[in-house]
Amino acid sequence: MTEAEQTAYHLGVQKREIDDMSARTEPFEYTVAGVELTVLPKVYPGGIDSELTSEAIGDTSNKSVIDLCTGTGIVAVKAAQKGARKVVAVD
């Protein structure tokens, strides 16, 4: 697959995810980064981007963390699980 084909594929996946998110009218259960969540309508449930960001934040022991555009809050949850002393999540 060429780079252009890969880009087109990933953009298509993102568009479908956004369309699905926009069409939701009821909360649903979803697991991301090993955490089971209840996702509210119109909220991005997270995917590989959330998994990778959760891994990339590293050790948060005794640190303050702010998660902007939090969506489900998964990055904030993972920061707390990794020992952050204070976590603020804002969507």
PDB file of C-alpha atoms in Angstrom:
ATOM      1  CA  MET A   1       0.000   0.000   0.000  1.00  0.00           C
ATOM      2  CA  THR A   2       1.400   3.392  -0.959  1.00  0.00           C
ATOM      3  CA  GLU A   3       1.689   6.263   1.497  1.00  0.00           C
ATOM      4  CA  ALA A   4      -1.196   8.048  -0.239  1.00  0.00           C
ATOM      5  CA  GLU A   5      -3.365   4.914   0.036  1.00  0.00           C
ATOM      6  CA  GLN A   6      -2.504   4.568   3.737  1.00  0.00           C
ATOM      7  CA  THR A   7      -3.408   8.203   4.344  1.00  0.00           C
ATOM      8  CA  ALA A   8      -6.708   7.816   2.475  1.00  0.00           C
ATOM      9  CA  TYR A   9      -7.490   4.645   4.447  1.00  0.00           C
ATOM     10  CA  HIS A  10      -6.821   6.278   7.837  1.00  0.00           C
ATOM     11  CA  LEU A  11      -8.809   9.386   6.917  1.00  0.00           C
ATOM     12  CA  GLY A  12     -11.701   7.117   5.932  1.00  0.00           C
ATOM     13  CA  VAL A  13     -11.525   5.303   9.279  1.00  0.00           C
ATOM     14  CA  GLN A  14     -11.519   8.627  11.140  1.00  0.00           C
ATOM     15  CA  LYS A  15     -14.492   9.892   9.142  1.00  0.00           C
ATOM     16  CA  ARG A  16     -16.475   6.735   9.947  1.00  0.00           C
ATOM     17  CA  GLU A  17     -15.607   7.101  13.650  1.00  0.00           C
ATOM     18  CA  ILE A  18     -16.744  10.739  13.646  1.00  0.00           C
ATOM     19  CA  ASP A  19     -19.948   9.843  11.788  1.00  0.00           C
ATOM     20  CA  ASP A  20     -20.647   7.023  14.281  1.00  0.00           C
ATOM     21  CA  MET A  21     -19.949   9.349  17.212  1.00  0.00           C
ATOM     22  CA  SER A  22     -22.257  12.034  15.829  1.00  0.00           C
ATOM     23  CA  ALA A  23     -25.101   9.539  15.327  1.00  0.00           C
ATOM     24  CA  ARG A  24     -25.051   8.144  18.897  1.00  0.00           C
ATOM     25  CA  THR A  25     -28.002   9.027  21.095  1.00  0.00           C
ATOM     26  CA  GLU A  26     -27.418   6.656  24.035  1.00  0.00           C
ATOM     27  CA  PRO A  27     -24.452   5.970  26.346  1.00  0.00           C
ATOM     28  CA  PHE A  28     -22.532   2.753  25.671  1.00  0.00           C
ATOM     29  CA  GLU A  29     -19.820   0.655  27.316  1.00  0.00           C
ATOM     30  CA  TYR A  30     -16.350   0.738  25.765  1.00  0.00           C
ATOM     31  CA  THR A  31     -12.898  -0.447  26.800  1.00  0.00           C
ATOM     32  CA  VAL A  32      -9.854   1.624  25.864  1.00  0.00           C
ATOM     33  CA  ALA A  33      -6.302   1.364  27.224  1.00  0.00           C
ATOM     34  CA  GLY A  34      -7.488  -1.427  29.510  1.00  0.00           C
ATOM     35  CA  VAL A  35     -10.144   0.718  31.223  1.00  0.00           C
ATOM     36  CA  GLU A  36     -13.875   0.051  30.880  1.00  0.00           C
ATOM     37  CA  LEU A  37     -15.796   3.280  30.356  1.00  0.00           C
ATOM     38  CA  THR A  38     -19.346   4.442  29.846  1.00  0.00           C
ATOM     39  CA  VAL A  39     -19.201   6.780  26.870  1.00  0.00           C
ATOM     40  CA  LEU A  40     -21.864   9.448  26.537  1.00  0.00           C
ATOM     41  CA  PRO A  41     -23.484  10.412  23.213  1.00  0.00           C
ATOM     42  CA  LYS A  42     -21.440  12.692  20.957  1.00  0.00           C
ATOM     43  CA  VAL A  43     -18.221  11.906  22.868  1.00  0.00           C
ATOM     44  CA  TYR A  44     -15.265  10.440  20.976  1.00  0.00           C
ATOM     45  CA  PRO A  45     -14.711   7.025  22.574  1.00  0.00           C
ATOM     46  CA  GLY A  46     -10.987   6.968  21.972  1.00  0.00           C
ATOM     47  CA  GLY A  47      -9.007   4.530  19.921  1.00  0.00           C
ATOM     48  CA  ILE A  48      -5.407   3.866  19.035  1.00  0.00           C
ATOM     49  CA  ASP A  49      -4.619   7.555  19.570  1.00  0.00           C
ATOM     50  CA  SER A  50      -5.848   7.309  23.165  1.00  0.00           C
ATOM     51  CA  GLU A  51      -3.934   4.056  23.684  1.00  0.00           C
ATOM     52  CA  LEU A  52      -0.704   5.602  22.382  1.00  0.00           C
ATOM     53  CA  THR A  53      -1.127   8.838  24.347  1.00  0.00           C
ATOM     54  CA  SER A  54      -1.794   6.849  27.529  1.00  0.00           C
ATOM     55  CA  GLU A  55       1.456   4.943  26.999  1.00  0.00           C
ATOM     56  CA  ALA A  56       3.457   8.037  26.020  1.00  0.00           C
ATOM     57  CA  ILE A  57       2.715  10.029  29.185  1.00  0.00           C
ATOM     58  CA  GLY A  58       5.099   7.840  31.156  1.00  0.00           C
ATOM     59  CA  ASP A  59       5.521   8.074  34.918  1.00  0.00           C
ATOM     60  CA  THR A  60       3.302  10.733  36.463  1.00  0.00           C
ATOM     61  CA  SER A  61       4.205  10.001  40.089  1.00  0.00           C
ATOM     62  CA  ASN A  62       3.760  13.087  42.283  1.00  0.00           C
ATOM     63  CA  LYS A  63       3.071  15.318  39.268  1.00  0.00           C
ATOM     64  CA  SER A  64       0.097  17.498  38.383  1.00  0.00           C
ATOM     65  CA  VAL A  65      -1.534  16.629  35.061  1.00  0.00           C
ATOM     66  CA  ILE A  66      -4.064  18.516  32.947  1.00  0.00           C
ATOM     67  CA  ASP A  67      -5.883  16.647  30.185  1.00  0.00           C
ATOM     68  CA  LEU A  68      -7.343  19.158  27.713  1.00  0.00           C
ATOM     69  CA  CYS A  69     -10.079  18.045  25.291  1.00  0.00           C
ATOM     70  CA  THR A  70     -10.403  14.982  27.510  1.00  0.00           C
ATOM     71  CA  GLY A  71     -13.369  13.310  25.789  1.00  0.00           C
ATOM     72  CA  THR A  72     -13.860  10.110  27.791  1.00  0.00           C
ATOM     73  CA  GLY A  73     -11.119  11.136  30.214  1.00  0.00           C
ATOM     74  CA  ILE A  74      -9.016   8.062  29.510  1.00  0.00           C
ATOM     75  CA  VAL A  75      -5.691   9.929  29.491  1.00  0.00           C
ATOM     76  CA  ALA A  76      -6.589  11.555  32.820  1.00  0.00           C
ATOM     77  CA  VAL A  77      -7.562   8.166  34.257  1.00  0.00           C
ATOM     78  CA  LYS A  78      -4.286   6.615  33.110  1.00  0.00           C
ATOM     79  CA  ALA A  79      -2.306   9.553  34.574  1.00  0.00           C
ATOM     80  CA  ALA A  80      -4.031   9.003  37.923  1.00  0.00           C
ATOM     81  CA  GLN A  81      -3.341   5.261  37.746  1.00  0.00           C
ATOM     82  CA  LYS A  82       0.330   6.072  37.132  1.00  0.00           C
ATOM     83  CA  GLY A  83       0.536   8.071  40.350  1.00  0.00           C
ATOM     84  CA  ALA A  84      -0.286  11.681  39.516  1.00  0.00           C
ATOM     85  CA  ARG A  85      -0.973  13.616  42.718  1.00  0.00           C
ATOM     86  CA  LYS A  86      -3.494  15.901  40.979  1.00  0.00           C
ATOM     87  CA  VAL A  87      -5.365  15.429  37.711  1.00  0.00           C
ATOM     88  CA  VAL A  88      -7.645  17.969  36.013  1.00  0.00           C
ATOM     89  CA  ALA A  89      -9.587  16.917  32.921  1.00  0.00           C
ATOM     90  CA  VAL A  90     -11.372  19.525  30.801  1.00  0.00           C
ATOM     91  CA  ASP A  91     -13.454  18.950  27.704  1.00  0.00           C
TER      92      ASP A  91
END
